[in-house]
Amino acid sequence: MVRPSGWARRVITALVLSAATLTGQAQLSPPAAHAAPPLTTPWTAQVSPDNALPEYPRPQMVRSEWQNLNGLWQFAGTGSIGSPPVGQNLAEQVLVPYPIESGLSRVQRHEDRMWYRRTFTVPSTWSGRHVRLNFGAVNWEARVWVNGTAVATHTGGYDPFSADITSALRAGSNEVIVGVYSPVDATGIPIGKQRRSPGGIFYTAHSGIWQTVWLEPVNAAAVTRLDTVPDVAAGVLDLVVQGAGVSGQGVRAEALTGGQVVGSATGAVGAHLRVPVPNARLWSPDDPFLYDLRVTLTGTGGGDAVTGYFGMRSVGKAMVGGVLRPTVNGRFLFQMGTLDQGYWPDGISTAPTDEALRFDLEQQKALGFNLVRKHVKVEPARWYYWADRLGLLVWQDMPSMRTGVSPSTSDRANFESELHRVVDSLRGITSIVQWIPFNEGWGEYDPARIADLVKSWDPTRLVTNNSGSNCCGFDGGNGDVIDDHIYVGPGAPHRPTADRVAVLGEFGGLGLRSPGHEWPGTGFAYEMTPDATTLTNRYVQINEQLKPLIMSGGLSASIYTQPTDVENEVNGIWTYDRKVRKMDADRVRAVNRSVIESAGGLPVDGLVSLRVTTPGYTDRYLRHSASLARIDVVTSTSPDTLKQDATFYVRRGLADGSCYSFESRNFPGHYLRHQDFRVRKDPRDGTALFDQDATFCRRDGRTGNGVSFESLNLPGYFLRHYAEGVYIARSGGPNPWDGFASFADDATWQVAAPWWRSGAGLTVGSALSLRVATPGFTDRYLRHSASLARTDVVTSTSPDTLKQDATFYVRRGLADGSCYSFESRNFPGHYLRHQDFRVRKDPRDGTALFDQDATFCAQPPRFGSSGVGLSASNITGDIRHYAEEVYVASSGGSHAFDASSHYDEDTTWVIAPPWAP
């Protein structure tokens, strides 16, 4: 179990008074029988009026004294919230803070307008101080009265608000009434996926009070918000303390770890403070370390004191190996996450318990994800606390407005106001690395302006102007991210640009029915599977396809749909009730880690080249020559042999599968290994010593970006180039190649695209025919007919024209000499090329685009032991036959010819003797 530490732990476990223990509660009739939720979770039965979310709700700004007002309140639907029912008992009960549509609320229906009422008594120990009434969130408009006095009005269903109610209080019992208006999708407010009539990808509404309500005593001068921004480069925490009644107040801020102050700063409320954090331990998914924070107002007359936490981390973009990538702490980390919608069958928008809230995030972390996209919803503060504690990056969506309706001028003003408040309320969350104001065009307007607006509010994080603009919205052309949605996918996402990183913001959606664990209705998914084994196989398959997109397509993140089923969607890794995990956890974890690992530039079984990073030598690459490893200049005009010598297969470490070995591209079975400190290429000889000498463990580049390779059996020794040779070296060791000078640069390598892109070889100038490998269709061959490529049966008795149509000359790739082009036997100057994914035979027209479309890289077969795969050189995809026609396809993509069934067989071609030599 993950627990708060330091100051946060001590104050969170301080005075907690549940609603049921408060004196002066309004007299209620005995609880009426209430219907059970349509589907329960393991935590449903743990919820009662005495323990409805008893945890302190705001971990980032904690006070040690507070009263929890969660529990049973009186409730009634109403036609107007203008005149509160002061002093009047209401007919029903509702369990706060569960939305009224939820089973846990005990109401389980929607009301457009409603009253909440209860009484409370302020502890005598709070005498002489101000009292604040706090709401985590109320959907959508809230009007609040205390003892008949209006104390607050708020619109916005996803941001917190509070009121100083001191002047409205009286001795003894006090009454609080909350009137709520929740029109859901009847108007143009931000609603996310709520609908009055749910169905398909839209869900039950969550109206009324849906986050914790509490009281706390404060002095006249009080802290109202802590805006924290880590500045890793400067080694400080930038802090602005917002406050009320703070005239003449100063601020003292202290950063702590293990109860010890590591840095402090003083200043004024509202001013920019710089709190030193020397030798900061950086927060990351691998090490989610958090500092404690203590803030005290220091003016005369008594000031406020709050505690919280923060993480030191940076977020940005950088060119890595010639590709624009998102960075965390200055390093590229492939961000692999889920589309987390935050819905529950018993609490709808509100998790039944804090343990349940934490469970979803723990399970995603355990499955190897490092990211969560919080989809068109904002969560309670404790959800973000657990993301920070567990080490999960967060992309935060803004809840969208209605689909298919252009927002009015007032809708837009309201949207921008709430969006700004959401950013302000969450800006101190360490795990949030990206803001997403629009999704798939839902309620979208002015995306470029809105993206710039969000960036102006928070320049420290990335901003997407519209997630899924490729499928369903329009792209404003700006922001930090270009974000595609492809179901099932991963398909062929956009490549990054000079100023926008490329991500796959949604894909997957693989489904499996789970009778007894489903929401009432008809379950659906983007692709249904018959059993858990098939579901897991498909998950592994589509995620493996991310690897070439990362390496060759510049993809930097992926979001799988989704961690749990939601209402009628049955495409979760877990069922909606969180009782059944539908996939094999070990296999999901393994492929997730493999994908993230491959983004370090080391795709297992893929081809790479290793470029020198030492300034002045960045045109040089590691290659083998006469069995010795060395570095040489390699360019596009270099000889083929040099390019092949500088290309290696990445293999699992021969002596340790968590590390790597590098097999020669043009000498199969030969590996880089060290011998007497010199690195060389030798044939594997079957000895344990060879396997150890040929195994290298990836480490972060010693100069920042890039990677370093530590010898498995000589720890502390790294792959280093020195005077054109390559050695295993130890900085400061006794050998000349161990010298300190430029050691960090020389021992850092940039994993680059392979100089020789074909993993299988064809004989240039030869004639061949390409036979189908799919069982049951092995008498068919690729041929052209009326300029289109297709497959047909060809036999010895076939017409000569058909035999000629099925014969091609192998040429050097028109656009890349490490790949191939295929010239028609009977139409000289005509080549196979792709256009709008269809493969066809056309005359070469002299354009660069034609040459790229007509260039295909040969790869080892995916099916069987012989043959080749042929991948397009300029888009992600393979030559595939489908329903007799031939396409460039991507397994799981959005077209019919991308279907995953028989994909490996259909993309494997057997090299056959030419039908027409």
PDB file of N, CA, C and O in Angstrom, residues 37-39 41 44 97-110 139 158 191 193-195 198 202-207 209-210 340-352 357 360 374 377-380 519-520 564-567 576 578:
ATOM      1  N   PRO A  37     -27.047  -0.494  -6.798  1.00  0.00           N
ATOM      2  CA  PRO A  37     -26.529  -0.103  -8.112  1.00  0.00           C
ATOM      3  C   PRO A  37     -26.737  -1.233  -9.122  1.00  0.00           C
ATOM      4  O   PRO A  37     -26.803  -2.408  -8.748  1.00  0.00           O
ATOM      5  N   PRO A  38     -26.841  -0.909 -10.398  1.00  0.00           N
ATOM      6  CA  PRO A  38     -27.005  -1.955 -11.418  1.00  0.00           C
ATOM      7  C   PRO A  38     -25.852  -2.963 -11.441  1.00  0.00           C
ATOM      8  O   PRO A  38     -26.018  -4.092 -11.878  1.00  0.00           O
ATOM      9  N   LEU A  39     -24.684  -2.521 -10.961  1.00  0.00           N
ATOM     10  CA  LEU A  39     -23.508  -3.365 -10.947  1.00  0.00           C
ATOM     11  C   LEU A  39     -22.649  -2.884  -9.782  1.00  0.00           C
ATOM     12  O   LEU A  39     -22.459  -1.684  -9.598  1.00  0.00           O
ATOM     13  N   THR A  41     -19.072  -3.030  -7.236  1.00  0.00           N
ATOM     14  CA  THR A  41     -17.629  -3.219  -7.244  1.00  0.00           C
ATOM     15  C   THR A  41     -17.217  -3.873  -5.925  1.00  0.00           C
ATOM     16  O   THR A  41     -18.031  -3.991  -5.009  1.00  0.00           O
ATOM     17  N   THR A  44     -18.252  -1.489  -3.037  1.00  0.00           N
ATOM     18  CA  THR A  44     -19.609  -0.955  -2.872  1.00  0.00           C
ATOM     19  C   THR A  44     -20.119  -1.155  -1.454  1.00  0.00           C
ATOM     20  O   THR A  44     -20.646  -0.218  -0.818  1.00  0.00           O
ATOM     21  N   PRO A  97     -20.711  12.237  -0.973  1.00  0.00           N
ATOM     22  CA  PRO A  97     -20.681  13.035  -2.196  1.00  0.00           C
ATOM     23  C   PRO A  97     -20.905  12.218  -3.468  1.00  0.00           C
ATOM     24  O   PRO A  97     -20.203  12.449  -4.465  1.00  0.00           O
ATOM     25  N   TYR A  98     -21.831  11.327  -3.479  1.00  0.00           N
ATOM     26  CA  TYR A  98     -22.066  10.525  -4.684  1.00  0.00           C
ATOM     27  C   TYR A  98     -23.162  11.187  -5.517  1.00  0.00           C
ATOM     28  O   TYR A  98     -24.215  11.571  -4.979  1.00  0.00           O
ATOM     29  N   PRO A  99     -22.951  11.349  -6.826  1.00  0.00           N
ATOM     30  CA  PRO A  99     -23.928  12.059  -7.666  1.00  0.00           C
ATOM     31  C   PRO A  99     -25.281  11.363  -7.627  1.00  0.00           C
ATOM     32  O   PRO A  99     -25.368  10.149  -7.448  1.00  0.00           O
ATOM     33  N   ILE A 100     -26.338  12.131  -7.816  1.00  0.00           N
ATOM     34  CA  ILE A 100     -27.681  11.609  -7.551  1.00  0.00           C
ATOM     35  C   ILE A 100     -28.075  10.478  -8.489  1.00  0.00           C
ATOM     36  O   ILE A 100     -28.920   9.653  -8.140  1.00  0.00           O
ATOM     37  N   GLU A 101     -27.467  10.394  -9.671  1.00  0.00           N
ATOM     38  CA  GLU A 101     -27.802   9.306 -10.578  1.00  0.00           C
ATOM     39  C   GLU A 101     -27.199   7.972 -10.127  1.00  0.00           C
ATOM     40  O   GLU A 101     -27.564   6.910 -10.645  1.00  0.00           O
ATOM     41  N   SER A 102     -26.259   8.002  -9.204  1.00  0.00           N
ATOM     42  CA  SER A 102     -25.540   6.796  -8.811  1.00  0.00           C
ATOM     43  C   SER A 102     -26.331   5.974  -7.797  1.00  0.00           C
ATOM     44  O   SER A 102     -27.132   6.501  -7.014  1.00  0.00           O
ATOM     45  N   GLY A 103     -26.071   4.658  -7.804  1.00  0.00           N
ATOM     46  CA  GLY A 103     -26.686   3.799  -6.802  1.00  0.00           C
ATOM     47  C   GLY A 103     -26.239   4.144  -5.399  1.00  0.00           C
ATOM     48  O   GLY A 103     -27.012   4.067  -4.442  1.00  0.00           O
ATOM     49  N   LEU A 104     -24.971   4.544  -5.233  1.00  0.00           N
ATOM     50  CA  LEU A 104     -24.475   4.869  -3.898  1.00  0.00           C
ATOM     51  C   LEU A 104     -25.143   6.098  -3.306  1.00  0.00           C
ATOM     52  O   LEU A 104     -25.200   6.249  -2.083  1.00  0.00           O
ATOM     53  N   SER A 105     -25.681   6.970  -4.141  1.00  0.00           N
ATOM     54  CA  SER A 105     -26.320   8.190  -3.622  1.00  0.00           C
ATOM     55  C   SER A 105     -27.640   7.899  -2.936  1.00  0.00           C
ATOM     56  O   SER A 105     -28.133   8.688  -2.147  1.00  0.00           O
ATOM     57  N   ARG A 106     -28.275   6.746  -3.270  1.00  0.00           N
ATOM     58  CA  ARG A 106     -29.585   6.330  -2.766  1.00  0.00           C
ATOM     59  C   ARG A 106     -30.737   7.058  -3.476  1.00  0.00           C
ATOM     60  O   ARG A 106     -31.900   6.831  -3.158  1.00  0.00           O
ATOM     61  N   VAL A 107     -30.418   7.941  -4.411  1.00  0.00           N
ATOM     62  CA  VAL A 107     -31.474   8.603  -5.184  1.00  0.00           C
ATOM     63  C   VAL A 107     -31.643   7.866  -6.518  1.00  0.00           C
ATOM     64  O   VAL A 107     -32.757   7.505  -6.912  1.00  0.00           O
ATOM     65  N   GLN A 108     -30.568   7.708  -7.246  1.00  0.00           N
ATOM     66  CA  GLN A 108     -30.483   6.906  -8.474  1.00  0.00           C
ATOM     67  C   GLN A 108     -31.457   7.389  -9.559  1.00  0.00           C
ATOM     68  O   GLN A 108     -32.125   6.596 -10.217  1.00  0.00           O
ATOM     69  N   ARG A 109     -31.492   8.688  -9.761  1.00  0.00           N
ATOM     70  CA  ARG A 109     -32.264   9.261 -10.868  1.00  0.00           C
ATOM     71  C   ARG A 109     -31.689  10.650 -11.149  1.00  0.00           C
ATOM     72  O   ARG A 109     -30.930  11.193 -10.341  1.00  0.00           O
ATOM     73  N   HIS A 110     -32.061  11.207 -12.279  1.00  0.00           N
ATOM     74  CA  HIS A 110     -31.620  12.554 -12.610  1.00  0.00           C
ATOM     75  C   HIS A 110     -32.678  13.571 -12.218  1.00  0.00           C
ATOM     76  O   HIS A 110     -33.883  13.332 -12.348  1.00  0.00           O
ATOM     77  N   ASN A 139     -21.925  19.694  -9.750  1.00  0.00           N
ATOM     78  CA  ASN A 139     -22.285  19.763 -11.167  1.00  0.00           C
ATOM     79  C   ASN A 139     -23.756  20.201 -11.316  1.00  0.00           C
ATOM     80  O   ASN A 139     -24.643  19.499 -10.898  1.00  0.00           O
ATOM     81  N   TYR A 158     -16.476  21.062 -12.561  1.00  0.00           N
ATOM     82  CA  TYR A 158     -15.222  20.320 -12.412  1.00  0.00           C
ATOM     83  C   TYR A 158     -14.149  21.040 -11.620  1.00  0.00           C
ATOM     84  O   TYR A 158     -13.046  20.510 -11.483  1.00  0.00           O
ATOM     85  N   ILE A 191     -19.476  19.079 -20.291  1.00  0.00           N
ATOM     86  CA  ILE A 191     -20.092  17.903 -19.683  1.00  0.00           C
ATOM     87  C   ILE A 191     -19.281  16.637 -19.891  1.00  0.00           C
ATOM     88  O   ILE A 191     -19.579  15.597 -19.285  1.00  0.00           O
ATOM     89  N   LYS A 193     -18.531  13.213 -21.108  1.00  0.00           N
ATOM     90  CA  LYS A 193     -19.325  12.143 -21.710  1.00  0.00           C
ATOM     91  C   LYS A 193     -20.679  11.954 -21.032  1.00  0.00           C
ATOM     92  O   LYS A 193     -21.351  10.952 -21.274  1.00  0.00           O
ATOM     93  N   GLN A 194     -21.092  12.890 -20.217  1.00  0.00           N
ATOM     94  CA  GLN A 194     -22.413  12.790 -19.593  1.00  0.00           C
ATOM     95  C   GLN A 194     -23.524  12.993 -20.624  1.00  0.00           C
ATOM     96  O   GLN A 194     -23.424  13.862 -21.482  1.00  0.00           O
ATOM     97  N   ARG A 195     -24.589  12.239 -20.475  1.00  0.00           N
ATOM     98  CA  ARG A 195     -25.772  12.438 -21.311  1.00  0.00           C
ATOM     99  C   ARG A 195     -27.026  12.135 -20.501  1.00  0.00           C
ATOM    100  O   ARG A 195     -27.054  11.222 -19.674  1.00  0.00           O
ATOM    101  N   PRO A 198     -28.143   8.275 -21.976  1.00  0.00           N
ATOM    102  CA  PRO A 198     -26.855   7.671 -22.302  1.00  0.00           C
ATOM    103  C   PRO A 198     -26.983   6.524 -23.288  1.00  0.00           C
ATOM    104  O   PRO A 198     -28.030   5.887 -23.405  1.00  0.00           O
ATOM    105  N   PHE A 202     -21.380   7.358 -24.803  1.00  0.00           N
ATOM    106  CA  PHE A 202     -21.773   8.383 -23.840  1.00  0.00           C
ATOM    107  C   PHE A 202     -22.490   7.732 -22.662  1.00  0.00           C
ATOM    108  O   PHE A 202     -23.191   6.732 -22.826  1.00  0.00           O
ATOM    109  N   TYR A 203     -22.325   8.345 -21.481  1.00  0.00           N
ATOM    110  CA  TYR A 203     -22.651   7.641 -20.252  1.00  0.00           C
ATOM    111  C   TYR A 203     -23.651   8.400 -19.388  1.00  0.00           C
ATOM    112  O   TYR A 203     -24.025   9.540 -19.656  1.00  0.00           O
ATOM    113  N   THR A 204     -24.033   7.737 -18.303  1.00  0.00           N
ATOM    114  CA  THR A 204     -24.957   8.303 -17.325  1.00  0.00           C
ATOM    115  C   THR A 204     -24.410   9.622 -16.777  1.00  0.00           C
ATOM    116  O   THR A 204     -23.204   9.747 -16.505  1.00  0.00           O
ATOM    117  N   ALA A 205     -25.276  10.579 -16.603  1.00  0.00           N
ATOM    118  CA  ALA A 205     -24.867  11.886 -16.063  1.00  0.00           C
ATOM    119  C   ALA A 205     -24.480  11.756 -14.593  1.00  0.00           C
ATOM    120  O   ALA A 205     -24.831  10.787 -13.914  1.00  0.00           O
ATOM    121  N   HIS A 206     -23.751  12.751 -14.103  1.00  0.00           N
ATOM    122  CA  HIS A 206     -23.419  12.794 -12.666  1.00  0.00           C
ATOM    123  C   HIS A 206     -23.707  14.207 -12.154  1.00  0.00           C
ATOM    124  O   HIS A 206     -22.909  15.116 -12.266  1.00  0.00           O
ATOM    125  N   SER A 207     -24.883  14.336 -11.575  1.00  0.00           N
ATOM    126  CA  SER A 207     -25.392  15.652 -11.185  1.00  0.00           C
ATOM    127  C   SER A 207     -25.279  15.860  -9.677  1.00  0.00           C
ATOM    128  O   SER A 207     -25.270  14.916  -8.897  1.00  0.00           O
ATOM    129  N   ILE A 209     -23.816  17.311  -5.974  1.00  0.00           N
ATOM    130  CA  ILE A 209     -22.545  17.256  -5.251  1.00  0.00           C
ATOM    131  C   ILE A 209     -21.880  15.919  -5.530  1.00  0.00           C
ATOM    132  O   ILE A 209     -22.451  14.868  -5.241  1.00  0.00           O
ATOM    133  N   TRP A 210     -20.683  15.945  -6.094  1.00  0.00           N
ATOM    134  CA  TRP A 210     -20.028  14.679  -6.423  1.00  0.00           C
ATOM    135  C   TRP A 210     -18.589  14.589  -5.923  1.00  0.00           C
ATOM    136  O   TRP A 210     -17.886  13.621  -6.211  1.00  0.00           O
ATOM    137  N   ASP A 340      -8.268   6.762 -19.650  1.00  0.00           N
ATOM    138  CA  ASP A 340      -8.918   6.548 -18.354  1.00  0.00           C
ATOM    139  C   ASP A 340     -10.111   7.498 -18.227  1.00  0.00           C
ATOM    140  O   ASP A 340      -9.944   8.710 -18.093  1.00  0.00           O
ATOM    141  N   GLN A 341     -11.325   6.926 -18.228  1.00  0.00           N
ATOM    142  CA  GLN A 341     -12.529   7.753 -18.242  1.00  0.00           C
ATOM    143  C   GLN A 341     -13.055   8.080 -16.850  1.00  0.00           C
ATOM    144  O   GLN A 341     -13.860   8.994 -16.685  1.00  0.00           O
ATOM    145  N   GLY A 342     -12.639   7.314 -15.844  1.00  0.00           N
ATOM    146  CA  GLY A 342     -12.996   7.648 -14.469  1.00  0.00           C
ATOM    147  C   GLY A 342     -14.451   7.425 -14.129  1.00  0.00           C
ATOM    148  O   GLY A 342     -15.031   8.224 -13.382  1.00  0.00           O
ATOM    149  N   TYR A 343     -15.049   6.338 -14.627  1.00  0.00           N
ATOM    150  CA  TYR A 343     -16.449   6.034 -14.316  1.00  0.00           C
ATOM    151  C   TYR A 343     -16.533   4.744 -13.499  1.00  0.00           C
ATOM    152  O   TYR A 343     -15.700   3.839 -13.641  1.00  0.00           O
ATOM    153  N   TRP A 344     -17.583   4.678 -12.673  1.00  0.00           N
ATOM    154  CA  TRP A 344     -17.802   3.566 -11.751  1.00  0.00           C
ATOM    155  C   TRP A 344     -19.256   3.135 -11.811  1.00  0.00           C
ATOM    156  O   TRP A 344     -20.149   3.983 -11.848  1.00  0.00           O
ATOM    157  N   PRO A 345     -19.555   1.834 -11.795  1.00  0.00           N
ATOM    158  CA  PRO A 345     -20.955   1.414 -11.879  1.00  0.00           C
ATOM    159  C   PRO A 345     -21.761   1.749 -10.637  1.00  0.00           C
ATOM    160  O   PRO A 345     -22.985   1.878 -10.723  1.00  0.00           O
ATOM    161  N   ASP A 346     -21.095   1.920  -9.485  1.00  0.00           N
ATOM    162  CA  ASP A 346     -21.829   2.242  -8.254  1.00  0.00           C
ATOM    163  C   ASP A 346     -21.819   3.740  -7.955  1.00  0.00           C
ATOM    164  O   ASP A 346     -22.793   4.288  -7.449  1.00  0.00           O
ATOM    165  N   GLY A 347     -20.730   4.442  -8.280  1.00  0.00           N
ATOM    166  CA  GLY A 347     -20.625   5.863  -7.971  1.00  0.00           C
ATOM    167  C   GLY A 347     -20.616   6.772  -9.182  1.00  0.00           C
ATOM    168  O   GLY A 347     -20.488   7.993  -9.037  1.00  0.00           O
ATOM    169  N   ILE A 348     -20.748   6.212 -10.397  1.00  0.00           N
ATOM    170  CA  ILE A 348     -20.736   6.939 -11.673  1.00  0.00           C
ATOM    171  C   ILE A 348     -19.439   7.751 -11.802  1.00  0.00           C
ATOM    172  O   ILE A 348     -18.443   7.223 -12.245  1.00  0.00           O
ATOM    173  N   SER A 349     -19.418   9.006 -11.405  1.00  0.00           N
ATOM    174  CA  SER A 349     -18.201   9.804 -11.524  1.00  0.00           C
ATOM    175  C   SER A 349     -17.328   9.729 -10.285  1.00  0.00           C
ATOM    176  O   SER A 349     -16.176  10.176 -10.314  1.00  0.00           O
ATOM    177  N   THR A 350     -17.855   9.188  -9.199  1.00  0.00           N
ATOM    178  CA  THR A 350     -17.183   9.228  -7.909  1.00  0.00           C
ATOM    179  C   THR A 350     -16.825   7.817  -7.465  1.00  0.00           C
ATOM    180  O   THR A 350     -17.720   6.976  -7.292  1.00  0.00           O
ATOM    181  N   ALA A 351     -15.523   7.556  -7.299  1.00  0.00           N
ATOM    182  CA  ALA A 351     -15.098   6.240  -6.832  1.00  0.00           C
ATOM    183  C   ALA A 351     -15.705   5.961  -5.466  1.00  0.00           C
ATOM    184  O   ALA A 351     -15.808   6.865  -4.624  1.00  0.00           O
ATOM    185  N   PRO A 352     -16.118   4.724  -5.199  1.00  0.00           N
ATOM    186  CA  PRO A 352     -16.768   4.432  -3.923  1.00  0.00           C
ATOM    187  C   PRO A 352     -15.886   4.705  -2.711  1.00  0.00           C
ATOM    188  O   PRO A 352     -16.376   5.182  -1.681  1.00  0.00           O
ATOM    189  N   LEU A 357     -10.267   4.332  -5.787  1.00  0.00           N
ATOM    190  CA  LEU A 357      -9.666   5.377  -6.626  1.00  0.00           C
ATOM    191  C   LEU A 357      -8.206   5.037  -6.918  1.00  0.00           C
ATOM    192  O   LEU A 357      -7.734   5.164  -8.058  1.00  0.00           O
ATOM    193  N   ASP A 360      -7.399   1.700  -9.534  1.00  0.00           N
ATOM    194  CA  ASP A 360      -7.294   1.843 -10.989  1.00  0.00           C
ATOM    195  C   ASP A 360      -5.889   2.266 -11.407  1.00  0.00           C
ATOM    196  O   ASP A 360      -5.321   1.752 -12.380  1.00  0.00           O
ATOM    197  N   LYS A 374      -6.437  11.410 -18.778  1.00  0.00           N
ATOM    198  CA  LYS A 374      -7.702  11.608 -18.076  1.00  0.00           C
ATOM    199  C   LYS A 374      -8.684  12.224 -19.059  1.00  0.00           C
ATOM    200  O   LYS A 374      -8.622  13.390 -19.391  1.00  0.00           O
ATOM    201  N   LYS A 377     -12.721  14.547 -18.412  1.00  0.00           N
ATOM    202  CA  LYS A 377     -13.196  14.575 -17.027  1.00  0.00           C
ATOM    203  C   LYS A 377     -12.084  15.127 -16.156  1.00  0.00           C
ATOM    204  O   LYS A 377     -10.900  14.951 -16.476  1.00  0.00           O
ATOM    205  N   VAL A 378     -12.445  15.775 -15.075  1.00  0.00           N
ATOM    206  CA  VAL A 378     -11.484  16.193 -14.056  1.00  0.00           C
ATOM    207  C   VAL A 378     -11.795  15.399 -12.799  1.00  0.00           C
ATOM    208  O   VAL A 378     -12.959  15.281 -12.402  1.00  0.00           O
ATOM    209  N   GLU A 379     -10.770  14.854 -12.174  1.00  0.00           N
ATOM    210  CA  GLU A 379     -10.946  13.991 -11.012  1.00  0.00           C
ATOM    211  C   GLU A 379     -10.815  14.766  -9.700  1.00  0.00           C
ATOM    212  O   GLU A 379     -10.292  15.886  -9.676  1.00  0.00           O
ATOM    213  N   PRO A 380     -11.251  14.161  -8.592  1.00  0.00           N
ATOM    214  CA  PRO A 380     -10.967  14.747  -7.280  1.00  0.00           C
ATOM    215  C   PRO A 380      -9.466  14.853  -7.039  1.00  0.00           C
ATOM    216  O   PRO A 380      -8.662  14.115  -7.626  1.00  0.00           O
ATOM    217  N   TRP A 519     -22.546  -3.868 -17.348  1.00  0.00           N
ATOM    218  CA  TRP A 519     -23.628  -2.897 -17.193  1.00  0.00           C
ATOM    219  C   TRP A 519     -24.831  -3.372 -18.021  1.00  0.00           C
ATOM    220  O   TRP A 519     -24.643  -3.956 -19.096  1.00  0.00           O
ATOM    221  N   PRO A 520     -26.042  -3.146 -17.568  1.00  0.00           N
ATOM    222  CA  PRO A 520     -27.199  -3.560 -18.369  1.00  0.00           C
ATOM    223  C   PRO A 520     -27.168  -2.924 -19.759  1.00  0.00           C
ATOM    224  O   PRO A 520     -26.947  -1.728 -19.895  1.00  0.00           O
ATOM    225  N   THR A 564     -10.677   0.009 -18.174  1.00  0.00           N
ATOM    226  CA  THR A 564     -11.838  -0.766 -17.729  1.00  0.00           C
ATOM    227  C   THR A 564     -12.980  -0.589 -18.714  1.00  0.00           C
ATOM    228  O   THR A 564     -13.051   0.409 -19.434  1.00  0.00           O
ATOM    229  N   ASP A 565     -13.886  -1.568 -18.744  1.00  0.00           N
ATOM    230  CA  ASP A 565     -15.145  -1.356 -19.451  1.00  0.00           C
ATOM    231  C   ASP A 565     -15.846  -0.141 -18.844  1.00  0.00           C
ATOM    232  O   ASP A 565     -15.657   0.186 -17.663  1.00  0.00           O
ATOM    233  N   VAL A 566     -16.669   0.530 -19.629  1.00  0.00           N
ATOM    234  CA  VAL A 566     -17.479   1.642 -19.128  1.00  0.00           C
ATOM    235  C   VAL A 566     -18.879   1.505 -19.710  1.00  0.00           C
ATOM    236  O   VAL A 566     -19.062   1.556 -20.928  1.00  0.00           O
ATOM    237  N   GLU A 567     -19.849   1.277 -18.825  1.00  0.00           N
ATOM    238  CA  GLU A 567     -21.229   1.100 -19.231  1.00  0.00           C
ATOM    239  C   GLU A 567     -21.299   0.129 -20.416  1.00  0.00           C
ATOM    240  O   GLU A 567     -20.902  -1.030 -20.278  1.00  0.00           O
ATOM    241  N   TYR A 576     -16.044  -3.621 -15.934  1.00  0.00           N
ATOM    242  CA  TYR A 576     -16.497  -2.365 -15.340  1.00  0.00           C
ATOM    243  C   TYR A 576     -16.577  -2.466 -13.815  1.00  0.00           C
ATOM    244  O   TYR A 576     -16.328  -1.486 -13.113  1.00  0.00           O
ATOM    245  N   ARG A 578     -14.547  -4.024 -11.958  1.00  0.00           N
ATOM    246  CA  ARG A 578     -13.186  -4.200 -11.439  1.00  0.00           C
ATOM    247  C   ARG A 578     -12.995  -5.561 -10.761  1.00  0.00           C
ATOM    248  O   ARG A 578     -12.104  -5.720  -9.925  1.00  0.00           O
TER     249      ARG A 578
END
